[in-house]
PDB file of C-alpha atoms in Angstrom:
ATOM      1  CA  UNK A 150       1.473  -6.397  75.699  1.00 50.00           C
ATOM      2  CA  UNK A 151       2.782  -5.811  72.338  1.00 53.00           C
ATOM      3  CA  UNK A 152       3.903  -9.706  72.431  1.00 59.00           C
ATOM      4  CA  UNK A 153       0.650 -10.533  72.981  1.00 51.00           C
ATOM      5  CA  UNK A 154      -1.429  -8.239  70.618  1.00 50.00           C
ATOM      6  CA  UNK A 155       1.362  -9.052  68.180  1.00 54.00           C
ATOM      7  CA  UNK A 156       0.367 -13.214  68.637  1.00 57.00           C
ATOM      8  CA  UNK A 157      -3.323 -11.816  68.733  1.00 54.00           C
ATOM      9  CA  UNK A 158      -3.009 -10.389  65.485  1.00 56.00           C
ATOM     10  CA  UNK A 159      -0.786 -12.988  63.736  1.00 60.00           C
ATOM     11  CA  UNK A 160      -3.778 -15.518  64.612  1.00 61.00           C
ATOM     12  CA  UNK A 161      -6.614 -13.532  63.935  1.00 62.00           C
ATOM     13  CA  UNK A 162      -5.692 -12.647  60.146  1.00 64.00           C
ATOM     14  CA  UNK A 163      -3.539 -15.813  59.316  1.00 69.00           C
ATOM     15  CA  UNK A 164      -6.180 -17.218  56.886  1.00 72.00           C
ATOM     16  CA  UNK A 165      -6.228 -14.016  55.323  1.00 70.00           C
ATOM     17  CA  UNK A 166      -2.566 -13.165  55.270  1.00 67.00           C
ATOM     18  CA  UNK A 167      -2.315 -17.076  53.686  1.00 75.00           C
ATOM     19  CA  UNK A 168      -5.072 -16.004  51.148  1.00 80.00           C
ATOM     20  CA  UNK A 169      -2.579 -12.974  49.861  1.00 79.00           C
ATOM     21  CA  UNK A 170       1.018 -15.106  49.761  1.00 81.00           C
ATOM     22  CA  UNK A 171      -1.693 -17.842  47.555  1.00 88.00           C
ATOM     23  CA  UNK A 172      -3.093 -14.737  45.671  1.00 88.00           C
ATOM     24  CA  UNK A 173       0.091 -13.281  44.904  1.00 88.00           C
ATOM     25  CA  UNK A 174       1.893 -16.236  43.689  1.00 91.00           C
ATOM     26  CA  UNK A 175      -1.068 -16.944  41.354  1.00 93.00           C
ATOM     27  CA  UNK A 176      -0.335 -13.676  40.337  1.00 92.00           C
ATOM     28  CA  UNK A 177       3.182 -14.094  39.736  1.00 94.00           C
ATOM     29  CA  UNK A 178       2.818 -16.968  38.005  1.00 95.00           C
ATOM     30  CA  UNK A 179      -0.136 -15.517  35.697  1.00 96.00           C
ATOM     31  CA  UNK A 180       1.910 -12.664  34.789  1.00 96.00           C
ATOM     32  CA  UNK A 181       5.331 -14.838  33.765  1.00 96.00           C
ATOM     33  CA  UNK A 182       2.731 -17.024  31.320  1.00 96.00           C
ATOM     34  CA  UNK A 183       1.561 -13.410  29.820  1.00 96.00           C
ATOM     35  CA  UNK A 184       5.500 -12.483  29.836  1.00 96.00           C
ATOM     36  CA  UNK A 185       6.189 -15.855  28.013  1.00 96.00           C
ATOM     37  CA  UNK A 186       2.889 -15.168  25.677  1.00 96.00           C
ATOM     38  CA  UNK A 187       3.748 -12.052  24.647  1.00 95.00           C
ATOM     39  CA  UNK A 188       7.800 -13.067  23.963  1.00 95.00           C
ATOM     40  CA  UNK A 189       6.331 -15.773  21.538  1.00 95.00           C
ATOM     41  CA  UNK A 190       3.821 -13.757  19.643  1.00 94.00           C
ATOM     42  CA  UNK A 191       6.302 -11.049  19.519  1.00 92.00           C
ATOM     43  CA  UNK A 192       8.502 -13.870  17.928  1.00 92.00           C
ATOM     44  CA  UNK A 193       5.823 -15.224  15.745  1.00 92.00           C
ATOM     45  CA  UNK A 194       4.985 -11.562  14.351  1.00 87.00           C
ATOM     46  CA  UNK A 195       8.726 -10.720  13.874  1.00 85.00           C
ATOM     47  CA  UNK A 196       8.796 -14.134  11.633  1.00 84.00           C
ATOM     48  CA  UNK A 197       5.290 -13.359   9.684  1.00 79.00           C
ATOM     49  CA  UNK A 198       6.906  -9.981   9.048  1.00 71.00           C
ATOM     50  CA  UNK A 199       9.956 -11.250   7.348  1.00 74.00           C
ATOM     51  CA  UNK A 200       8.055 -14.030   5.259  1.00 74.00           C
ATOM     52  CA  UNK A 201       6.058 -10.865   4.190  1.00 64.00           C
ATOM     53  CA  UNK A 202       8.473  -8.871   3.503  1.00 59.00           C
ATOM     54  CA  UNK A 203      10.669 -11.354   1.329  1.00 67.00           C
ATOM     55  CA  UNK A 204       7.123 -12.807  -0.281  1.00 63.00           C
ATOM     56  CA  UNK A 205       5.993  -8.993  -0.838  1.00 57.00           C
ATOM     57  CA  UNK A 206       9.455  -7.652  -1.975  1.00 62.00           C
ATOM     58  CA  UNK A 207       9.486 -10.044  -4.893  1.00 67.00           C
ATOM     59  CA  UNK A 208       5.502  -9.748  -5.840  1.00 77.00           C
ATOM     60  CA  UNK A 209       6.749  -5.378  -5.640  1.00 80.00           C
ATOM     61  CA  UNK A 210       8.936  -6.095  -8.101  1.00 82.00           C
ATOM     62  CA  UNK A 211       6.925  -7.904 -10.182  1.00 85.00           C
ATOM     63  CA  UNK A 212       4.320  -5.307  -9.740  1.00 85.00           C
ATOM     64  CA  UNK A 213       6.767  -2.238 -10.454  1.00 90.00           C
ATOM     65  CA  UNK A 214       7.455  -4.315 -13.654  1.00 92.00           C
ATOM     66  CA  UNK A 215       4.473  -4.915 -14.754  1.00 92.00           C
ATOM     67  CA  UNK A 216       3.519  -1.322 -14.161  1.00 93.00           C
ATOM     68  CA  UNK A 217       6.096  -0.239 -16.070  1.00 95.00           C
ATOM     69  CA  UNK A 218       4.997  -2.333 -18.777  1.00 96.00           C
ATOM     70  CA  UNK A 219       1.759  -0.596 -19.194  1.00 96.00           C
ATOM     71  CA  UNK A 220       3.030   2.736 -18.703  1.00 96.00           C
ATOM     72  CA  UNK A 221       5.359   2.367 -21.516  1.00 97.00           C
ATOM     73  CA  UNK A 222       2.545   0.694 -23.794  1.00 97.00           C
ATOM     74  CA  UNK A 223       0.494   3.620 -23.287  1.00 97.00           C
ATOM     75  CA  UNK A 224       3.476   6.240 -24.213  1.00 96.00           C
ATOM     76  CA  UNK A 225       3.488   3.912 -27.086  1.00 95.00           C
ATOM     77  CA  UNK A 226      -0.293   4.209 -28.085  1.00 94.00           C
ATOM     78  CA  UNK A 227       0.129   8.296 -27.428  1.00 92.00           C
ATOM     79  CA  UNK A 228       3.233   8.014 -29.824  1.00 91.00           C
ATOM     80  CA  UNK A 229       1.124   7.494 -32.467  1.00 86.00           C
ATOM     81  CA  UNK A 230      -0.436  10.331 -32.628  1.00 83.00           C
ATOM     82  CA  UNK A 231       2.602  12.325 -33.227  1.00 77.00           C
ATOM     83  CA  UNK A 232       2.573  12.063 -37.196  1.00 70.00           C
ATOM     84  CA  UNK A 233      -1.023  13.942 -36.810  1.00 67.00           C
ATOM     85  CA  UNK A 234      -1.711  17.068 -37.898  1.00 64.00           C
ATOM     86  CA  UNK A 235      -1.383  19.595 -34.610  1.00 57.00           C
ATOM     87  CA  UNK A 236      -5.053  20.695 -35.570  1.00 54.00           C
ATOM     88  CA  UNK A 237      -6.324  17.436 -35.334  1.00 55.00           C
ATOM     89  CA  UNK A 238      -4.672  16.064 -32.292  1.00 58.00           C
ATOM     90  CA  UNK A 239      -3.820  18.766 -30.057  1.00 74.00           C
ATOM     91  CA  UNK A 240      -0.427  18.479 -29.508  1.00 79.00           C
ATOM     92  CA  UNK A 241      -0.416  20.226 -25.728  1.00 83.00           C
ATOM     93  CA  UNK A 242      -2.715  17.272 -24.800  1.00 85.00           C
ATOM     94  CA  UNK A 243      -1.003  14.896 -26.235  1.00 88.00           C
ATOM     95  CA  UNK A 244       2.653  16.375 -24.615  1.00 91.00           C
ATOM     96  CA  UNK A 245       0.460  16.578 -20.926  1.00 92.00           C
ATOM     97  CA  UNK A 246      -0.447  13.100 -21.018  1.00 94.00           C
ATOM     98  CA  UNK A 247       2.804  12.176 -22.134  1.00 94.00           C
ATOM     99  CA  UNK A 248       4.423  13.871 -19.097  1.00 96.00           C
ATOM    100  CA  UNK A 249       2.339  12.249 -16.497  1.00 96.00           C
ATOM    101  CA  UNK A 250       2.945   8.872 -18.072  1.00 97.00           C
ATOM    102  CA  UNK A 251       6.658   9.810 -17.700  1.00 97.00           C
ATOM    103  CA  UNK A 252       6.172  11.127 -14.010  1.00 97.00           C
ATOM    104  CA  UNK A 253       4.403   7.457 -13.676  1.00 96.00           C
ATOM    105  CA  UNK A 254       7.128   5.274 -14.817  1.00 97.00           C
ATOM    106  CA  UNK A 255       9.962   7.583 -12.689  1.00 96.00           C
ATOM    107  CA  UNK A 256       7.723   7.629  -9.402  1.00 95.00           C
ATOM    108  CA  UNK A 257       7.368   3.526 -10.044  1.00 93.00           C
ATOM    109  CA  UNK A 258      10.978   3.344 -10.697  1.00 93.00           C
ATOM    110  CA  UNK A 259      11.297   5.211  -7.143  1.00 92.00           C
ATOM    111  CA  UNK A 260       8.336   3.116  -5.638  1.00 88.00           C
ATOM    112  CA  UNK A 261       6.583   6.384  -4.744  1.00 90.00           C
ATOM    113  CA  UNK A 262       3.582   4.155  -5.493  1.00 88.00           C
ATOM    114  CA  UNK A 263       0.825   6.692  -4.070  1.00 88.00           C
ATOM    115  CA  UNK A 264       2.491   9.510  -5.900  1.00 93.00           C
ATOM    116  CA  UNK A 265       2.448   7.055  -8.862  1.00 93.00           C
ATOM    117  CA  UNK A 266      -1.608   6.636  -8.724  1.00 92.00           C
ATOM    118  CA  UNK A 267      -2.527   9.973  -8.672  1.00 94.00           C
ATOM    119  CA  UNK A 268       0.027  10.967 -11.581  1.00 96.00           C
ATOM    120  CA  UNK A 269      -2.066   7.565 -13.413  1.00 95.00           C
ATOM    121  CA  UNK A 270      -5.137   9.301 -12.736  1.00 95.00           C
ATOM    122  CA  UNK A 271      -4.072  12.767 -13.924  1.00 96.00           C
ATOM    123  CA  UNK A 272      -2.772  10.887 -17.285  1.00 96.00           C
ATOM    124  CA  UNK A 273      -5.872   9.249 -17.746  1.00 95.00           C
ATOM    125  CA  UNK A 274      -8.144  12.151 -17.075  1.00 94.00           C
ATOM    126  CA  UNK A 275      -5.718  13.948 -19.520  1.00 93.00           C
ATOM    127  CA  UNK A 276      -6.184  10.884 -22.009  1.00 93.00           C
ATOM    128  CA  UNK A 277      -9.667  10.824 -21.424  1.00 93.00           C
ATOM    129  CA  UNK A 278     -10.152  14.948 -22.363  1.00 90.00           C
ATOM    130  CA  UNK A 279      -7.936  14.033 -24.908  1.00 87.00           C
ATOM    131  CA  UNK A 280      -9.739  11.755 -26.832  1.00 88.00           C
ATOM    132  CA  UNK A 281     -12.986  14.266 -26.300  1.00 87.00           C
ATOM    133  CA  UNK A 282     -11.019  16.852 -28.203  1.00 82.00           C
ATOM    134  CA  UNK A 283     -10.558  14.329 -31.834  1.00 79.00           C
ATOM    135  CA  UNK A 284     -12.571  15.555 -34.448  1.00 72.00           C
ATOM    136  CA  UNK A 285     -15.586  13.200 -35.067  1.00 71.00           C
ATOM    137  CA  UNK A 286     -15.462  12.149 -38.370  1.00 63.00           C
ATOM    138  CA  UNK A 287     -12.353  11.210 -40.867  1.00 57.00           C
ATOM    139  CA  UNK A 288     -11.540  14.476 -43.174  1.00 57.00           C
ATOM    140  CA  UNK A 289      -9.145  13.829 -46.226  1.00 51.00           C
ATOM    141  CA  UNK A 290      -5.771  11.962 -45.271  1.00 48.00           C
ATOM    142  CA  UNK A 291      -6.629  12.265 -41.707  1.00 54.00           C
ATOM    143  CA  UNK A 292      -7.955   8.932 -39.894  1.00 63.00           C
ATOM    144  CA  UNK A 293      -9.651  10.060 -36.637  1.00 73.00           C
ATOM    145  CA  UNK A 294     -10.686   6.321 -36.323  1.00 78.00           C
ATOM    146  CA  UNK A 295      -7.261   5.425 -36.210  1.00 80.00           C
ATOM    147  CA  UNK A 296      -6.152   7.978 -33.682  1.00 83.00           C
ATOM    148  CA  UNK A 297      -9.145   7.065 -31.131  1.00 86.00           C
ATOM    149  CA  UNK A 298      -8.054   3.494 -31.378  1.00 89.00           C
ATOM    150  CA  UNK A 299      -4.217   5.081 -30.126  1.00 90.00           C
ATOM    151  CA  UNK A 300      -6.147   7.302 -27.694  1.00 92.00           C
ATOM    152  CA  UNK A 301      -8.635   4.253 -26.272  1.00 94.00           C
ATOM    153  CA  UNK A 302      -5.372   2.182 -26.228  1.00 95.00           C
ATOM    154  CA  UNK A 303      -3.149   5.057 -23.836  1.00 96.00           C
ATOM    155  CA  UNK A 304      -6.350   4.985 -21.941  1.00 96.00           C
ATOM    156  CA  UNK A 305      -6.726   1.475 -21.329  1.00 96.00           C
ATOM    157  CA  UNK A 306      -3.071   0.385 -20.127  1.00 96.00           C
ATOM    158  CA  UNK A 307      -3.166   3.428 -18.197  1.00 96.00           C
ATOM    159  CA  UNK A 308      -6.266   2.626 -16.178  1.00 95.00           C
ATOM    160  CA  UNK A 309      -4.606  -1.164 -15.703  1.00 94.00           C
ATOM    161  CA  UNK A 310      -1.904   0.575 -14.040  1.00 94.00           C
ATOM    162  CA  UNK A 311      -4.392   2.686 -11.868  1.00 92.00           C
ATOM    163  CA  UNK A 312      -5.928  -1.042 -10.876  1.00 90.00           C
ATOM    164  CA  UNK A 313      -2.568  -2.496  -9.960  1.00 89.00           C
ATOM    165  CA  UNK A 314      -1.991   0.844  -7.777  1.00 88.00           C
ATOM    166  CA  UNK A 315      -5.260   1.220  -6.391  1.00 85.00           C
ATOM    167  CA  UNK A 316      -4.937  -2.034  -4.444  1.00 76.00           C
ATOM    168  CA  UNK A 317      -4.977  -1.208  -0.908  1.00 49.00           C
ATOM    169  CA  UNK A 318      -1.907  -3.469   0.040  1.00 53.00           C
ATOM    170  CA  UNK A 319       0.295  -1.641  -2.496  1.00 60.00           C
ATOM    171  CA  UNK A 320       0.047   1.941  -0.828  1.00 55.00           C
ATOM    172  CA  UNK A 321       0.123   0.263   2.605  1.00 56.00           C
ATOM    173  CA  UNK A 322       3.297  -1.223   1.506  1.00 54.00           C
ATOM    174  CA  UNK A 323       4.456   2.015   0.391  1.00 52.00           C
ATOM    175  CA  UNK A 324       3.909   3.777   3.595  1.00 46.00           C
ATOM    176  CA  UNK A 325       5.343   0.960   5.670  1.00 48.00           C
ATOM    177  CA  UNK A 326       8.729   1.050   3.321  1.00 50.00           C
TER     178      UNK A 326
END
């Protein structure tokens, strides 16, 4: 009996049992192309990667540089402001922009580069109250046209620095460091 419900059952569900082994090499084979497919684009990314990272190290550097640059332009521009009168140029202004240009240039240096953009931002709203504070007009040997020209300049190459840091790709790259 069991021979024969055995033979019974072997020819009743052949086609089917055929229609699996078909169905399940298929399926083999479909999932050693998606093995092989996802080995090359793991390959391909690992080699995109390292372009970008060699390509991206070098443009860094040439950012931090250029950064750097500005930063110390704008120290510069603030530096002249130092052989002003204290009432004329208020000195703790002057001494808190200073600092955050300073924390700029170290947090570049360390390529802290969102740390680096807000310290930019708290120089140039410091810059910016800064040059609100300058007395209006020019009173005797004081030039307050010539210290709003320093003041406008600190401003400026700061705010190029805040452009070169706000760029998306430079935090990213900071975060992915």
């Amino acid at each position: 009996i069991d021979e024969t419900e055995k033979s019974f059952g072997d020819e009743r569900y052949e086609g089917i049992r055929q229609d699996l082994q078909k169905f399940a090499e298929e399926f083999r084979d479909l999932e050693e192309e998606q093995k092989a497919l996802a080995e090359r684009a793991e390959d391909l990314l690992k080699t995109y990667r390292q372009k970008s990272l060699e390509q991206t190290g070098s443009n860094l550097d040439q950012l931090i540089k250029k950064s750097r640059k500005k930063t110390a332009e704008a120290l510069q521009a603030l530096d002249g402001l130092k052989d002003l009168p204290p009432q004329r140029a208020p000195q703790a202004e002057v001494e808190n922009s200073r600092q955050r240009l300073l924390d700029v240039d170290t947090l570049l240096e360390h390529r802290d580069f969102a740390e680096a953009l807000r310290m930019a931002q708290a120089a140039a709203s410091s810059e910016r109250s800064l040059q609100r504070s300058l007395p209006e007009s020019d009173r005797g040997a004081y030039n307050s046209s010539k210290a709003k020209a320093h003041v406008q300049k600190a401003i400026s190459k700061t705010q190029e620095v805040e452009e070169m840091l706000e760029k998306e790709d430079v935090i990213e790259l900071n975060l992915s460091e």
